[in-house]
Tab-separated table of C-alpha atoms in Angstrom:
chain	number	residue	atom	x	y	z
A	1	MET	CA	136.315	106.071	92.912
A	2	PRO	CA	133.718	103.558	92.452
A	3	THR	CA	133.800	100.209	94.507
A	4	LEU	CA	135.010	97.388	92.425
A	5	LYS	CA	132.831	94.609	92.462
A	6	VAL	CA	133.169	91.608	93.715
A	7	PRO	CA	134.051	88.574	92.088
A	8	TRP	CA	131.071	85.930	92.176
A	9	PHE	CA	129.570	82.672	90.297
A	10	PRO	CA	125.917	81.003	90.788
A	11	GLY	CA	125.498	78.509	93.410
A	12	SER	CA	128.757	79.503	95.012
A	13	SER	CA	129.448	79.450	98.964
A	14	CYS	CA	131.209	82.213	100.652
A	15	HIS	CA	131.965	82.844	104.192
A	16	ILE	CA	131.308	86.680	104.991
A	17	THR	CA	132.751	88.952	107.832
A	18	ALA	CA	131.984	92.118	108.552
A	19	ARG	CA	133.837	94.240	110.804
A	20	GLY	CA	132.437	97.266	113.058
A	21	ASN	CA	133.910	100.623	111.926
A	22	HIS	CA	137.636	100.872	113.535
A	23	ARG	CA	136.860	97.432	115.096
A	24	ASN	CA	134.420	99.085	117.606
A	25	ASP	CA	131.561	96.847	119.231
A	26	ILE	CA	128.699	96.913	117.117
A	27	PHE	CA	126.303	95.021	119.358
A	28	ARG	CA	126.085	96.569	122.848
A	29	ASP	CA	123.488	94.282	124.431
A	30	GLY	CA	121.214	91.089	123.864
A	31	GLU	CA	118.369	93.147	121.941
A	32	ASP	CA	121.021	93.974	119.027
A	33	PHE	CA	122.641	90.488	118.224
A	34	GLN	CA	118.392	89.263	118.318
A	35	TYR	CA	117.703	92.181	116.475
A	36	TYR	CA	120.634	91.434	113.326
A	37	LEU	CA	119.084	87.864	113.713
A	38	ILE	CA	115.813	88.766	112.985
A	39	LEU	CA	117.091	90.915	110.137
A	40	ILE	CA	118.479	88.052	108.637
A	41	GLU	CA	115.319	86.011	109.057
A	42	GLU	CA	113.478	89.064	107.285
A	43	ALA	CA	115.991	89.095	104.281
A	44	LEU	CA	115.761	85.641	104.260
A	45	ASP	CA	111.932	86.070	103.191
A	46	HIS	CA	112.939	89.056	100.883
A	47	PHE	CA	114.839	87.150	99.002
A	48	LYS	CA	112.943	84.012	99.313
A	49	TYR	CA	112.477	83.786	95.431
A	50	ASP	CA	117.090	83.908	94.981
A	51	GLU	CA	117.148	80.865	97.538
A	52	TYR	CA	119.989	82.437	99.945
A	53	ASN	CA	120.953	79.319	102.613
A	54	ILE	CA	122.674	80.383	105.618
A	55	ILE	CA	124.995	77.777	106.786
A	56	CYS	CA	126.535	78.980	109.732
A	57	TYR	CA	126.722	82.243	111.340
A	58	CYS	CA	128.715	83.148	114.811
A	59	LEU	CA	127.646	87.361	115.984
A	60	MET	CA	130.569	88.601	118.078
A	61	ASP	CA	130.878	91.854	119.695
A	62	ASN	CA	132.397	93.739	117.166
A	63	HIS	CA	132.029	91.766	113.659
A	64	VAL	CA	130.120	88.866	112.633
A	65	HIS	CA	130.905	85.532	110.301
A	66	ILE	CA	128.183	84.596	108.030
A	67	LEU	CA	128.611	81.109	105.568
A	68	ILE	CA	125.958	81.346	102.615
A	69	GLU	CA	125.428	79.270	100.144
A	70	THR	CA	124.200	81.420	96.992
A	71	LYS	CA	122.121	80.518	93.966
A	72	ASP	CA	121.283	83.478	91.067
A	73	LYS	CA	122.594	86.226	92.841
A	74	PRO	CA	125.544	87.342	94.781
A	75	PRO	CA	125.591	87.206	98.468
A	76	GLY	CA	125.954	91.166	98.262
A	77	LYS	CA	122.337	92.543	98.217
A	78	PHE	CA	121.555	90.003	100.806
A	79	ILE	CA	124.311	91.190	103.544
A	80	GLY	CA	123.978	94.751	102.413
A	81	ARG	CA	120.266	94.761	102.911
A	82	VAL	CA	120.760	92.654	106.607
A	83	ASN	CA	124.036	95.571	107.533
A	84	ALA	CA	122.175	98.656	106.281
A	85	MET	CA	118.679	98.525	108.384
A	86	TYR	CA	121.094	97.314	111.261
A	87	ALA	CA	123.019	100.056	110.575
A	88	LYS	CA	120.080	102.560	110.384
A	89	TYR	CA	118.619	100.495	113.907
A	90	PHE	CA	122.099	100.962	115.802
A	91	ASN	CA	122.483	104.433	114.782
A	92	LYS	CA	118.778	105.289	115.885
A	93	LYS	CA	119.289	103.090	119.453
A	94	TYR	CA	122.503	104.798	120.190
A	95	ASN	CA	122.305	108.481	118.270
A	96	TYR	CA	125.304	107.053	116.635
A	97	ILE	CA	126.699	109.270	113.579
A	98	GLY	CA	129.056	108.047	110.731
A	99	HIS	CA	129.315	104.472	109.500
A	100	LEU	CA	128.734	101.170	111.718
A	101	PHE	CA	130.363	99.200	109.714
A	102	GLN	CA	134.673	99.468	108.669
A	103	ASP	CA	133.700	98.341	105.099
A	104	ARG	CA	131.577	96.670	103.120
A	105	TYR	CA	131.306	92.712	104.005
A	106	HIS	CA	134.374	90.682	102.898
A	107	PRO	CA	134.000	87.592	101.029
A	108	GLN	CA	136.042	84.252	101.429
A	109	PHE	CA	134.902	81.839	98.421
A	110	ILE	CA	134.282	78.589	99.216
A	111	GLU	CA	136.083	76.251	96.579
A	112	THR	CA	136.333	72.712	98.235
A	113	ASP	CA	134.541	70.433	101.085
A	114	ALA	CA	137.050	71.098	103.165
A	115	GLN	CA	137.374	74.199	103.049
A	116	MET	CA	133.269	74.684	103.905
A	117	LEU	CA	134.143	72.237	106.712
A	118	GLU	CA	136.700	74.634	107.696
A	119	ALA	CA	134.582	77.456	107.947
A	120	SER	CA	132.081	76.121	110.251
A	121	ARG	CA	134.839	74.878	112.263
A	122	TYR	CA	136.338	78.402	112.038
A	123	ILE	CA	133.394	80.122	112.556
A	124	HIS	CA	131.445	78.415	115.725
A	125	LEU	CA	134.845	78.086	117.555
A	126	ASN	CA	135.564	82.342	117.045
A	127	PRO	CA	134.081	83.278	120.777
A	128	VAL	CA	136.396	80.220	122.292
A	129	LYS	CA	139.219	81.757	120.651
A	130	ALA	CA	138.246	85.006	121.372
A	131	ASN	CA	138.184	83.340	125.357
A	132	MET	CA	134.968	84.680	125.732
A	133	VAL	CA	133.215	80.765	126.464
A	134	GLU	CA	135.265	77.541	127.352
A	135	LYS	CA	133.067	75.333	125.013
A	136	PRO	CA	131.349	76.800	121.706
A	137	GLU	CA	127.773	75.591	122.728
A	138	GLU	CA	127.816	78.258	125.421
A	139	TYR	CA	128.263	81.066	123.084
A	140	GLN	CA	124.619	82.365	122.761
A	141	TRP	CA	124.947	84.214	119.338
A	142	SER	CA	126.108	81.518	117.029
A	143	SER	CA	124.630	78.289	115.005
A	144	TYR	CA	126.988	75.740	116.772
A	145	SER	CA	123.904	74.727	119.609
A	146	MET	CA	121.707	73.903	116.750
A	147	TYR	CA	123.969	71.805	114.881
A	148	ILE	CA	124.406	69.579	117.389
A	149	GLY	CA	120.753	69.407	118.893
A	150	GLU	CA	121.003	71.551	121.980
A	151	ARG	CA	118.635	74.179	119.954
A	152	LYS	CA	115.868	73.987	117.640
A	153	GLU	CA	117.214	75.239	113.997
A	154	LYS	CA	116.254	78.146	112.918
A	155	ILE	CA	117.263	80.670	109.904
A	156	ILE	CA	120.241	78.040	109.311
A	157	CYS	CA	120.287	75.071	106.673
A	158	SER	CA	122.679	72.725	108.719
A	159	ASP	CA	122.176	69.468	106.736
A	160	LYS	CA	124.956	71.231	104.194
A	161	ILE	CA	127.771	70.577	107.056
A	162	LEU	CA	125.991	67.355	108.342
A	163	CYS	CA	125.820	65.738	104.719
A	164	TYR	CA	129.474	65.239	105.459
A	165	PHE	CA	129.279	62.775	108.559
A	166	LYS	CA	127.456	59.623	109.168
A	167	ASP	CA	123.733	59.704	109.411
A	168	ALA	CA	123.938	58.152	112.684
A	169	GLY	CA	125.321	60.456	115.420
A	170	LYS	CA	126.042	63.193	112.811
A	171	ARG	CA	125.533	65.826	115.517
A	172	ALA	CA	128.231	63.919	117.323
A	173	LEU	CA	130.451	63.772	115.047
A	174	TYR	CA	130.138	67.633	113.617
A	175	LYS	CA	131.014	68.144	117.389
A	176	ASN	CA	133.827	66.291	118.046
A	177	PHE	CA	135.297	67.233	114.094
A	178	VAL	CA	134.739	71.187	115.664
A	179	GLU	CA	136.328	70.860	119.307
A	180	SER	CA	139.245	69.003	118.033
A	181	GLY	CA	140.265	72.299	116.543
A	182	ILE	CA	140.358	73.716	120.375
A	183	LYS	CA	143.601	73.870	121.515
A	184	VAL	CA	144.259	72.238	124.499
A	185	LYS	CA	145.969	74.023	127.800
A	186	ILE	CA	148.621	72.791	129.478
A	187	ASP	CA	149.381	74.042	133.033
A	188	ALA	CA	153.033	74.673	133.171
């Protein structure tokens, strides 16, 4: 049975998730996370004329979140290249046989500015909601610390999100916006 094409239109933005097969870990050590980021950077160069922009990302142990903006080509070629090359690396490194990823990527297309902001907050809060860290900037494999100015930007285009905030203090305003999504734990 043929795989159905994912609907897409030029200039769209998309929140992509890709999960490990059977929810298994797809990253086992820091080198794995780093290699996936290198593959994203390499794919941005490979597809430079197709003008993909990574708006934000978060790599979790068993899945990835990437918010990507497209221009002339659908995101499938981009994420397909990254995931296929990563699966070859992983399978060789860990002598793994079979599918690394549960399915092809899952896209959620962004239709409004509010959706764009919520997707970025959701992505950046993923490690907090998974109880891996208390603050989103503590998580090493996310673009959040680049957004708030704690790390130099690499592979992302934060201005796609930060343009929604006032120029003076936009990073602090974004930090307040994201962290307002953390539910306060009350001691009983």
